[in-house]
XYZ file of C-alpha atoms in Angstrom:
708
model
C 18.855 -34.529 30.810
C 17.285 -31.589 32.523
C 16.115 -28.185 31.420
C 17.220 -26.758 34.755
C 20.852 -27.839 34.848
C 22.762 -25.461 37.157
C 25.342 -24.694 34.439
C 22.848 -24.211 31.611
C 23.264 -20.419 31.565
C 27.070 -20.629 31.702
C 27.198 -23.078 28.818
C 24.801 -20.922 26.801
C 27.156 -17.964 27.273
C 30.046 -20.127 26.097
C 28.106 -21.171 22.999
C 27.291 -17.515 22.270
C 30.995 -16.693 22.589
C 31.902 -19.544 20.233
C 29.521 -18.189 17.602
C 31.018 -14.703 18.011
C 34.475 -16.166 17.366
C 33.133 -18.060 14.365
C 31.589 -14.893 12.947
C 34.845 -12.989 13.444
C 36.783 -15.747 11.687
C 34.336 -15.610 8.815
C 34.629 -11.804 8.562
C 38.431 -12.046 8.586
C 38.303 -14.559 5.739
C 36.021 -12.275 3.726
C 38.356 -9.312 4.251
C 41.361 -11.318 3.109
C 39.461 -12.427 0.036
C 38.447 -8.870 -0.829
C 42.075 -7.760 -0.515
C 43.144 -10.644 -2.740
C 40.497 -9.778 -5.350
C 41.589 -6.125 -5.293
C 45.050 -7.118 -6.491
C 45.193 -6.931 -10.274
C 47.779 -7.325 -12.968
C 51.209 -8.777 -12.342
C 52.902 -11.715 -13.973
C 51.194 -14.930 -14.995
C 52.669 -16.592 -11.894
C 51.244 -13.850 -9.660
C 47.782 -14.207 -11.193
C 47.944 -17.986 -10.870
C 48.888 -17.724 -7.199
C 46.080 -15.225 -6.556
C 43.531 -17.577 -8.126
C 44.858 -20.532 -6.155
C 44.701 -18.541 -2.924
C 41.144 -17.475 -3.726
C 40.134 -21.111 -4.106
C 41.548 -21.816 -0.655
C 39.582 -18.897 0.798
C 36.354 -20.023 -0.854
C 36.873 -23.483 0.607
C 37.471 -22.003 4.049
C 34.340 -19.841 3.831
C 32.362 -22.908 2.850
C 33.647 -24.735 5.922
C 32.671 -21.814 8.156
C 29.103 -21.649 6.823
C 27.185 -24.011 9.129
C 23.701 -22.976 8.136
C 21.261 -24.200 10.797
C 23.634 -26.868 12.117
C 24.763 -26.526 15.717
C 28.373 -25.467 16.238
C 28.916 -26.947 19.717
C 27.360 -30.173 20.965
C 29.425 -31.344 23.929
C 32.286 -31.000 26.352
C 34.841 -33.254 27.995
C 36.664 -32.657 31.290
C 39.998 -34.474 31.486
C 41.879 -35.331 34.638
C 45.163 -33.527 35.312
C 47.935 -34.074 37.816
C 45.907 -32.062 40.311
C 42.707 -33.859 41.445
C 40.958 -30.494 41.849
C 41.718 -29.192 38.368
C 40.206 -30.439 35.109
C 41.216 -29.699 31.532
C 38.066 -28.859 29.596
C 37.444 -29.015 25.835
C 34.238 -28.086 24.061
C 33.610 -30.415 21.096
C 32.011 -29.086 17.939
C 31.440 -29.413 14.244
C 34.547 -27.419 13.264
C 37.507 -25.919 15.122
C 37.085 -22.309 16.257
C 39.668 -20.045 17.880
C 39.426 -16.597 19.457
C 41.257 -13.437 18.374
C 44.368 -14.597 20.258
C 44.384 -17.906 18.362
C 43.406 -19.730 21.537
C 41.169 -22.773 20.882
C 37.519 -22.250 21.741
C 35.923 -25.256 20.027
C 37.733 -28.495 19.138
C 36.903 -30.197 15.833
C 35.107 -33.505 16.493
C 37.687 -35.272 14.311
C 40.708 -34.106 16.306
C 42.528 -36.740 18.418
C 41.730 -34.837 21.630
C 37.993 -35.293 20.899
C 38.173 -39.082 20.630
C 37.268 -39.750 24.314
C 33.994 -37.902 23.729
C 32.953 -40.854 21.577
C 34.984 -43.732 22.984
C 35.222 -43.398 26.774
C 33.375 -46.013 28.860
C 32.985 -46.785 32.511
C 35.791 -49.296 32.345
C 37.961 -47.305 29.905
C 37.520 -43.679 30.881
C 40.406 -42.488 28.651
C 41.326 -39.942 31.303
C 37.882 -38.329 31.532
C 36.248 -37.114 34.689
C 33.102 -35.987 32.894
C 31.470 -36.057 29.490
C 28.739 -33.528 28.798
C 26.183 -33.692 26.008
C 24.276 -30.659 24.787
C 20.781 -30.757 23.367
C 20.930 -27.824 20.989
C 18.792 -26.291 18.329
C 20.919 -23.941 16.287
C 22.440 -21.527 18.795
C 20.037 -22.324 21.607
C 21.041 -24.740 24.356
C 17.953 -26.722 25.366
C 19.398 -29.142 27.873
C 22.505 -30.780 29.325
C 23.261 -34.446 30.022
C 26.301 -35.290 32.159
C 28.183 -38.587 32.442
C 30.634 -38.895 35.338
C 33.622 -41.246 35.404
C 35.804 -42.608 38.147
C 35.180 -44.307 41.475
C 31.487 -44.694 42.206
C 30.402 -43.739 38.696
C 29.286 -46.275 36.143
C 29.900 -44.229 33.034
C 28.249 -45.163 29.775
C 29.147 -47.321 26.817
C 30.593 -50.466 28.406
C 29.308 -53.977 28.157
C 28.962 -54.858 31.798
C 27.978 -53.125 34.988
C 30.602 -52.599 37.647
C 29.110 -55.441 39.645
C 29.576 -57.841 36.729
C 25.910 -57.973 35.748
C 24.906 -57.599 32.133
C 23.769 -54.062 31.374
C 20.741 -53.216 29.267
C 20.999 -51.886 25.739
C 20.418 -48.328 26.877
C 23.462 -48.074 29.199
C 25.693 -49.256 26.346
C 24.818 -46.089 24.466
C 26.666 -42.834 24.929
C 24.448 -39.846 25.689
C 21.271 -41.934 25.693
C 18.860 -39.102 26.439
C 20.458 -36.858 23.832
C 20.369 -39.693 21.320
C 16.667 -40.373 21.890
C 15.912 -36.666 21.552
C 17.577 -36.603 18.152
C 15.941 -39.849 17.021
C 12.479 -38.635 17.970
C 12.675 -35.541 15.750
C 10.714 -35.538 12.522
C 12.543 -36.330 9.278
C 13.277 -33.438 6.950
C 13.491 -35.398 3.729
C 17.278 -35.349 3.876
C 19.742 -37.339 5.920
C 21.264 -35.442 8.814
C 24.690 -35.871 10.349
C 25.194 -37.732 13.639
C 28.257 -35.833 14.744
C 26.727 -35.049 18.161
C 25.574 -38.608 18.878
C 28.196 -40.899 17.357
C 28.333 -44.131 19.346
C 31.459 -46.119 20.211
C 31.002 -48.849 17.591
C 30.357 -46.163 14.970
C 33.379 -44.125 16.051
C 35.612 -47.176 15.710
C 34.677 -47.333 12.055
C 34.944 -43.591 11.454
C 38.475 -43.400 12.886
C 39.760 -46.666 11.435
C 42.841 -46.663 9.219
C 42.626 -45.464 5.640
C 44.383 -48.428 4.032
C 42.519 -51.134 2.198
C 38.838 -51.861 1.741
C 36.671 -51.468 4.833
C 33.277 -53.193 4.757
C 30.673 -51.562 7.009
C 28.048 -54.223 7.532
C 24.786 -53.553 9.320
C 21.048 -53.994 9.203
C 18.483 -51.256 8.584
C 18.704 -48.264 10.880
C 22.216 -48.968 12.180
C 23.605 -45.803 10.584
C 25.806 -47.437 7.934
C 25.455 -44.663 5.406
C 25.965 -41.761 7.741
C 28.914 -43.504 9.414
C 30.581 -43.980 6.028
C 30.074 -40.290 5.199
C 31.503 -39.239 8.576
C 34.476 -41.504 7.887
C 35.050 -39.663 4.605
C 34.976 -36.359 6.515
C 37.375 -37.762 9.131
C 39.844 -38.991 6.504
C 39.771 -35.610 4.752
C 40.535 -33.924 8.080
C 43.290 -36.356 9.062
C 44.886 -36.724 5.633
C 44.036 -33.332 4.129
C 47.123 -33.662 2.016
C 47.053 -35.606 -0.263
C 43.358 -36.598 -0.116
C 42.053 -33.160 -1.007
C 44.021 -33.253 -4.265
C 43.380 -36.926 -4.958
C 39.659 -36.526 -4.373
C 36.995 -38.488 -2.515
C 34.159 -40.163 -4.433
C 30.788 -41.238 -3.009
C 28.777 -43.674 -5.156
C 25.062 -44.036 -4.408
C 22.426 -46.402 -5.834
C 20.159 -43.748 -7.409
C 19.547 -40.003 -7.622
C 16.827 -40.078 -4.963
C 19.429 -41.391 -2.554
C 22.030 -38.814 -3.619
C 19.600 -35.990 -2.986
C 18.798 -37.556 0.361
C 22.448 -37.565 1.545
C 23.728 -34.443 -0.212
C 23.856 -32.188 2.877
C 25.719 -34.508 5.237
C 29.285 -33.791 4.141
C 28.761 -30.022 3.656
C 27.334 -29.878 7.196
C 30.649 -31.366 8.354
C 32.667 -28.737 6.497
C 33.522 -30.935 3.497
C 31.832 -29.568 0.392
C 34.295 -30.755 -2.245
C 33.401 -34.451 -2.247
C 32.015 -35.799 -5.542
C 28.709 -37.671 -5.091
C 27.525 -39.693 -8.088
C 25.532 -42.607 -9.408
C 27.430 -44.972 -11.668
C 25.943 -43.472 -14.823
C 27.571 -40.119 -13.977
C 30.984 -41.725 -14.435
C 30.249 -42.559 -18.076
C 29.756 -39.233 -19.780
C 27.719 -38.503 -22.874
C 25.103 -41.250 -22.709
C 21.496 -41.624 -21.642
C 20.323 -44.894 -20.153
C 16.666 -45.220 -21.005
C 16.607 -48.770 -22.377
C 15.279 -51.551 -20.166
C 16.860 -54.973 -19.832
C 15.174 -58.097 -18.545
C 16.550 -59.474 -15.286
C 18.256 -62.284 -17.229
C 19.985 -59.895 -19.640
C 21.032 -57.618 -16.772
C 22.530 -60.639 -15.049
C 24.628 -61.509 -18.121
C 25.825 -57.923 -18.608
C 26.794 -57.739 -14.956
C 28.802 -60.969 -15.019
C 32.601 -60.820 -15.403
C 32.261 -62.847 -18.570
C 31.099 -59.602 -20.169
C 34.620 -58.201 -19.745
C 35.920 -61.092 -21.859
C 33.227 -60.463 -24.483
C 34.226 -56.777 -24.688
C 37.914 -57.681 -24.995
C 37.118 -60.212 -27.721
C 34.965 -57.695 -29.544
C 37.810 -55.175 -29.619
C 40.313 -57.813 -30.727
C 37.966 -58.803 -33.564
C 38.305 -55.251 -34.887
C 42.117 -55.564 -35.042
C 42.439 -57.402 -38.348
C 45.027 -58.180 -40.969
C 44.080 -57.639 -44.607
C 42.705 -60.672 -46.415
C 44.570 -59.733 -49.581
C 47.168 -57.259 -50.779
C 46.002 -53.693 -51.565
C 47.304 -51.102 -54.011
C 46.501 -47.410 -53.816
C 47.155 -45.068 -56.675
C 49.549 -42.346 -55.559
C 51.135 -39.751 -57.826
C 52.423 -41.438 -60.969
C 52.535 -44.882 -59.396
C 51.083 -47.136 -56.704
C 51.630 -47.769 -53.002
C 51.259 -51.354 -51.860
C 50.553 -53.088 -48.531
C 50.636 -56.858 -48.462
C 48.434 -59.027 -46.271
C 51.584 -60.479 -44.660
C 52.849 -56.979 -43.793
C 49.445 -56.060 -42.353
C 49.430 -59.204 -40.169
C 52.866 -58.289 -38.817
C 51.706 -54.739 -38.009
C 48.586 -55.979 -36.202
C 50.531 -58.568 -34.232
C 53.181 -56.040 -33.175
C 50.574 -53.412 -32.238
C 48.852 -55.883 -29.938
C 52.206 -56.621 -28.301
C 53.219 -52.985 -27.877
C 49.983 -51.362 -26.714
C 47.653 -52.163 -23.838
C 44.757 -50.027 -25.163
C 43.357 -50.227 -28.650
C 43.004 -46.542 -29.577
C 46.476 -45.718 -28.296
C 47.907 -47.958 -31.007
C 46.010 -46.343 -33.898
C 48.630 -43.691 -34.681
C 51.436 -46.260 -34.534
C 49.553 -48.635 -36.828
C 48.923 -45.797 -39.278
C 52.619 -44.908 -39.196
C 53.645 -48.511 -39.873
C 51.186 -48.816 -42.757
C 52.489 -45.604 -44.388
C 56.090 -46.694 -43.804
C 55.422 -50.055 -45.478
C 53.709 -48.356 -48.402
C 56.597 -45.921 -48.907
C 58.990 -48.871 -48.931
C 56.947 -50.413 -51.778
C 57.307 -47.275 -53.932
C 60.016 -46.586 -56.494
C 59.860 -42.919 -55.534
C 62.799 -42.435 -53.175
C 61.787 -38.866 -52.315
C 58.637 -39.741 -50.365
C 58.808 -38.781 -46.698
C 56.619 -40.066 -43.896
C 54.670 -36.974 -42.812
C 53.832 -35.532 -46.224
C 52.855 -38.962 -47.523
C 50.699 -39.607 -44.430
C 48.916 -36.258 -44.888
C 48.228 -36.987 -48.523
C 46.992 -40.535 -47.895
C 44.606 -39.464 -45.144
C 42.513 -37.705 -47.808
C 42.119 -40.881 -49.872
C 39.058 -43.082 -49.285
C 41.072 -46.188 -50.212
C 43.596 -45.512 -47.462
C 40.842 -44.678 -44.947
C 39.239 -48.021 -45.765
C 42.508 -49.846 -45.071
C 43.174 -48.237 -41.691
C 39.524 -48.519 -40.627
C 39.528 -52.206 -41.499
C 42.802 -52.991 -39.754
C 42.645 -50.774 -36.695
C 39.682 -48.353 -36.481
C 39.405 -45.671 -33.818
C 36.416 -46.733 -31.727
C 34.346 -45.195 -28.968
C 32.661 -47.427 -26.371
C 29.249 -46.517 -27.785
C 30.316 -47.421 -31.336
C 31.717 -50.737 -30.167
C 28.568 -51.767 -28.255
C 26.221 -50.389 -30.895
C 27.913 -52.607 -33.473
C 28.161 -55.576 -31.109
C 24.561 -55.652 -29.856
C 23.063 -55.155 -33.321
C 25.091 -57.826 -35.121
C 24.485 -61.491 -34.421
C 27.673 -62.292 -36.336
C 29.880 -59.967 -34.246
C 28.233 -61.172 -31.043
C 28.840 -64.778 -32.006
C 32.522 -64.093 -32.726
C 33.023 -62.344 -29.379
C 30.862 -64.530 -27.131
C 30.609 -68.053 -28.509
C 33.442 -69.338 -26.307
C 32.354 -67.295 -23.292
C 28.648 -67.981 -22.770
C 25.804 -70.015 -24.202
C 24.118 -69.251 -27.507
C 20.887 -68.374 -25.704
C 22.733 -65.951 -23.441
C 24.505 -63.962 -26.142
C 21.503 -63.997 -28.460
C 19.375 -62.501 -25.655
C 21.525 -59.343 -25.820
C 20.738 -58.774 -29.505
C 18.667 -55.722 -30.441
C 17.845 -54.209 -33.838
C 20.315 -51.659 -35.083
C 19.344 -48.045 -34.476
C 19.194 -45.651 -37.427
C 22.255 -43.854 -36.096
C 24.595 -43.940 -33.143
C 22.778 -40.936 -31.684
C 19.574 -43.002 -31.640
C 21.166 -45.973 -29.895
C 19.796 -46.572 -26.399
C 21.620 -48.155 -23.529
C 20.417 -49.589 -20.222
C 21.602 -49.233 -16.636
C 23.362 -52.575 -17.027
C 25.313 -51.118 -19.966
C 26.988 -48.470 -17.792
C 29.666 -50.863 -16.568
C 29.988 -52.456 -20.021
C 30.615 -49.049 -21.629
C 33.186 -48.328 -18.938
C 34.874 -51.656 -19.588
C 34.987 -50.789 -23.287
C 36.594 -47.438 -22.471
C 39.220 -49.198 -20.343
C 40.066 -51.552 -23.231
C 39.833 -48.973 -26.017
C 41.192 -45.900 -24.256
C 40.084 -42.369 -25.157
C 39.805 -41.236 -28.747
C 43.236 -39.852 -29.756
C 43.798 -36.520 -31.405
C 44.985 -36.331 -35.013
C 48.560 -36.268 -33.705
C 47.972 -39.502 -31.825
C 48.112 -37.861 -28.399
C 45.466 -38.521 -25.742
C 43.627 -35.702 -23.979
C 44.218 -36.269 -20.257
C 40.704 -34.980 -19.489
C 39.291 -38.004 -21.335
C 41.112 -40.517 -19.138
C 39.309 -42.364 -16.348
C 39.847 -40.367 -13.153
C 41.102 -42.047 -10.002
C 40.361 -41.084 -6.375
C 42.227 -41.300 -3.081
C 39.199 -42.734 -1.268
C 35.898 -44.140 -2.509
C 32.675 -44.683 -0.559
C 30.149 -47.114 -2.046
C 26.668 -47.360 -0.537
C 24.298 -50.296 -1.006
C 27.258 -52.226 -2.366
C 25.433 -55.544 -2.039
C 23.372 -54.632 -5.135
C 26.312 -54.049 -7.464
C 27.279 -56.584 -10.086
C 30.849 -57.864 -10.543
C 31.176 -55.629 -13.609
C 30.020 -52.594 -11.605
C 32.459 -53.384 -8.807
C 35.199 -53.751 -11.415
C 34.207 -50.351 -12.814
C 34.547 -48.650 -9.437
C 37.785 -50.472 -8.630
C 39.544 -49.006 -11.663
C 38.853 -45.562 -10.169
C 40.687 -46.359 -6.962
C 44.138 -44.794 -6.796
C 45.455 -46.789 -3.864
C 42.803 -49.351 -2.902
C 41.316 -47.208 -0.095
C 37.538 -47.722 0.099
C 34.627 -47.726 2.496
C 31.879 -50.008 1.255
C 28.517 -50.124 2.970
C 25.800 -52.708 2.783
C 23.606 -55.433 4.168
C 23.489 -58.897 2.565
C 19.885 -59.293 3.760
C 18.896 -56.249 1.664
C 20.521 -57.506 -1.545
C 17.822 -57.406 -4.222
C 19.741 -57.270 -7.502
C 20.281 -60.070 -9.997
C 23.798 -60.512 -8.552
C 22.896 -60.633 -4.864
C 25.965 -62.050 -3.041
C 25.811 -64.750 -0.400
C 28.824 -63.376 1.489
C 31.144 -60.380 1.635
C 33.933 -62.482 0.163
C 31.976 -62.558 -3.105
C 32.027 -58.763 -3.128
C 35.626 -58.306 -2.003
C 37.057 -60.541 -4.730
C 36.173 -57.819 -7.265
C 37.704 -54.932 -5.290
C 41.331 -53.789 -4.877
C 43.619 -56.058 -2.892
C 46.578 -53.700 -2.374
C 46.001 -53.958 1.388
C 44.083 -56.448 3.555
C 40.335 -55.862 3.702
C 38.310 -55.617 6.923
C 34.671 -56.271 7.801
C 33.200 -54.357 10.753
C 29.605 -54.853 11.790
C 27.110 -52.402 13.255
C 24.789 -54.242 15.608
C 22.565 -51.564 17.146
C 19.539 -50.205 15.307
C 18.838 -46.549 16.063
C 16.157 -45.623 13.543
C 13.533 -48.339 13.659
C 11.243 -48.896 16.691
C 11.312 -52.400 18.141
C 7.736 -53.255 17.118
C 8.461 -52.508 13.449
C 11.837 -54.257 13.542
C 10.283 -57.389 15.052
C 7.838 -57.588 12.132
C 10.547 -56.945 9.537
C 12.818 -59.554 11.124
C 10.279 -62.269 10.283
C 10.653 -61.371 6.617
C 14.450 -61.124 6.867
C 14.776 -64.605 8.377
C 12.727 -66.018 5.513
C 14.708 -64.100 2.892
C 18.214 -64.461 4.347
C 18.204 -67.043 7.158
C 21.926 -66.669 7.884
C 21.730 -62.959 8.642
C 21.201 -61.349 12.074
C 18.849 -58.428 12.624
C 20.071 -55.380 14.574
C 18.912 -54.747 18.145
C 16.598 -51.738 18.361
C 17.414 -49.193 21.068
C 13.951 -47.744 21.452
C 10.375 -48.862 21.785
C 7.693 -47.505 19.521
C 4.349 -46.371 20.830
C 2.312 -48.268 18.216
C 2.505 -51.648 16.540
C 2.447 -51.875 12.727
C -1.069 -51.544 11.322
C -2.532 -53.905 8.728
C -5.419 -52.788 6.515
C -7.161 -55.624 4.610
C -9.455 -54.618 1.778
C -10.819 -55.692 -1.577
C -8.992 -54.925 -4.804
C -11.655 -52.318 -5.611
C -11.033 -50.602 -2.271
C -7.221 -50.750 -2.396
C -6.484 -47.312 -3.799
C -9.018 -45.495 -1.620
C -7.808 -47.306 1.505
C -4.137 -46.504 0.901
C -4.996 -42.846 0.271
C -7.069 -42.790 3.453
C -4.212 -44.340 5.437
C -1.629 -41.988 3.927
C -3.713 -38.889 4.717
C -4.157 -40.105 8.280
C -0.387 -40.536 8.754
C 0.364 -37.129 7.201
C -2.032 -35.498 9.668
C -0.634 -37.428 12.628
C 3.029 -36.877 11.648
C 2.736 -33.262 10.546
C 6.318 -32.559 11.628
C 7.784 -35.281 9.444
C 7.612 -37.159 6.142
C 5.324 -39.953 4.977
C 5.857 -42.238 1.997
C 3.623 -44.572 0.044
C 5.938 -47.441 -0.907
C 4.388 -49.452 -3.681
C 5.367 -51.999 -6.338
C 6.981 -50.241 -9.302
C 4.158 -51.243 -11.640
C 1.558 -49.574 -9.382
C 3.320 -46.204 -9.165
C 1.446 -44.516 -12.000
C -1.968 -45.738 -10.816
C -1.282 -44.506 -7.288
C -0.179 -41.081 -8.565
C -3.258 -40.726 -10.791
C -5.504 -41.585 -7.857
C -3.806 -39.000 -5.624
C -4.197 -36.407 -8.365
C -7.905 -37.236 -8.680
C -8.325 -36.948 -4.908
C -6.489 -33.574 -4.984
C -3.938 -34.792 -2.456
C -0.679 -32.820 -2.358
C 2.237 -35.202 -2.822
C 5.605 -35.610 -4.487
C 7.238 -38.365 -6.497
C 10.613 -39.744 -5.556
C 13.036 -38.525 -8.176
C 16.120 -36.411 -8.637
C 14.548 -33.751 -6.401
C 14.461 -36.219 -3.495
C 11.841 -36.187 -0.728
C 10.484 -32.642 -0.687
C 6.835 -33.124 0.314
C 5.052 -34.286 3.425
C 3.739 -37.184 1.346
C 5.833 -38.890 -1.339
C 5.148 -41.830 -3.644
C 8.230 -44.038 -3.718
C 8.558 -47.123 -5.953
C 10.019 -49.969 -3.930
C 13.006 -50.119 -6.324
C 14.361 -46.746 -5.101
C 13.335 -46.745 -1.420
C 16.518 -48.423 -0.185
C 18.618 -46.149 2.030
C 15.808 -43.687 2.826
C 14.262 -43.045 6.223
C 10.815 -41.581 6.844
C 8.563 -40.918 9.810
C 5.643 -42.881 8.411
C 5.384 -45.486 5.665
C 2.414 -47.082 3.927
C 3.531 -50.317 2.262
C 1.161 -51.347 -0.535
C 0.507 -54.942 -1.648
C 3.414 -56.864 -0.108
C 2.546 -59.915 -2.208
C 3.113 -57.954 -5.428
C 6.452 -56.645 -4.112
C 7.564 -60.214 -3.401
C 6.353 -61.595 -6.736
C 7.952 -58.861 -8.879
C 11.550 -60.082 -8.620
C 13.765 -62.980 -7.696
C 14.662 -61.476 -4.323
C 11.213 -60.104 -3.631
C 11.224 -60.984 0.072
C 14.365 -58.923 0.522
C 12.710 -56.004 -1.279
C 9.780 -56.295 1.139
C 12.210 -56.318 4.065
C 13.679 -53.074 2.773
C 10.226 -51.495 2.429
C 9.200 -52.463 5.964
C 12.336 -50.977 7.518
C 12.104 -47.391 6.249
C 9.892 -45.997 9.006
C 11.071 -44.347 12.225
C 7.598 -43.993 13.823
C 4.582 -45.443 12.007
C 4.098 -48.349 9.617
C 0.894 -49.336 7.836
C 0.460 -52.219 5.414
C -2.455 -51.968 2.967
C -3.282 -55.066 0.929
C -6.010 -56.820 -1.034
C -3.975 -59.923 -1.872
C -3.083 -62.449 0.855
C -0.016 -61.487 2.835
C 3.230 -63.403 2.216
C 3.687 -66.257 4.681
C 6.678 -64.534 6.259
C 4.437 -61.692 7.468
C 1.813 -63.886 9.170
C 4.019 -66.384 10.973
């Protein structure tokens, strides 16, 4: 790349023209919206159509608002029938046309743009030249050209033209542009890679929608951002029906969601729902803490059987006949009649609550049949009985309306109910470990993160609470989506995977992960263990990312030692760039630990003033580290829902997965390893967050994997 490219001025003029066209398009959209808003009155249909049209315009204006993101980042010149004439296309973030509707910028997702990402020296895809722009906003900083054809090697192929093995660098498209982007300081939020997508990444992004696609890759390979670009590509390619069906992105925690929240809007897709699992179960807080053993039980598929058994235990025939005084006589329901009603309800209805109205109807019908009063009708008798405590007791005993929270609150706080539901499913020690004292009220009941999937399972078995008429409010049903993206999927339990699967409309998913980074109680040994809990409507695929873009070689070499000890069957990615410094180790006494880590953090913040630094520490040390920083009057932030907003952030190791930072101070690796079953994998995650500098501060001896 050169700052003095002979066509730099011409390309800058083109970029200026593209922005003028974009601005005109935006102004036109605003004018149309103002005209639409000025229209008032009319029929209901007219008002409905106006509102629908306004939603379309708002969506379009959102797409056209690029913020600081560059509009144009490259160009391709395609061969034509005439060897002297090329067909040129400028590739950008969104499609832009001029006032005559002539294309000015081609959307990066369009089929014509594919050679920009896929062409190699051996497979030129009809290109004569590929041009990469180094841009900052509207300013063109430099140009990098790749020429194809006789005498030109091209970029992105596996072998040189003479048959010799090429280096890693020549396999990468737009290498200089890529390194420029990688060397920039982090902003605290994940950026898109639309200008530097590599061939192996593009293959994933443009792969077919059907089935479950596993994107496997080590730290720094771009798994997350590739999955998000795939979501944007699918929305572009299958706008209808995906826009109506919806796209869901599931992240591991709110820190991560805040970190990725700008990627899809920067690609013109602002309507994608981004959630943690708890967001899918409305109306609950999850402040309780489970031990690792209890979390493992609640995440096991056996828990689905326990929930089903618990619901079935609440569908009961009467132990004896009942009589209810009614008018001048009595209404009777026998235990045999009640058993028949319960048995038939189970046969007729898949979900418990959906059967409640039918059961009530059958009970009232049976009671009317027992009366000598021939004038009783169903609806008036039902209305009258509903006000009687005796009748309420009967229906609530036989077939109560239950919410998931009510079901679990009763189950967890009753050893008898737990024994009934679980004694044939798990050991006595296992189900007794889930017991907790009953809260004073349902409002006081606390649930844990592991309960999210259990509550969802209960909702699937129970169904929503019906209205008095017996009808279900559609808004209370579990929503399904046309495509689902799951990040850090290797940490999800079978119950959590089951929970997400029931939200898939057609089995289309992109799941992202790395077995070597699996740190949960349900860490899988293979992708087959994950896939067996996901939809099987279409064949699944596993595609690996092998090149590491984020992490310098020196840091990756150190982290690989830990990975091989933690997951010997996994392969580390190949780093594309060398760092300028090796990882730094700071040995100190326990009394010096806090002061040394603060000293090291301040040094990195000063050195990396254009980026972000994190102190990654064991969860149990977080509060002590924060108090020490406060005492030292150091400006810092804490990783939370607000994300990474400060130059220095304290990040517990449990939430650091998925983040990238310019500098990282890892504190007490031995404590990180000792804190959980898969502690070495947690350490591997911590060591692979940095793009430039890594320091390790410790008073305890280093784990063996780090000193080999």
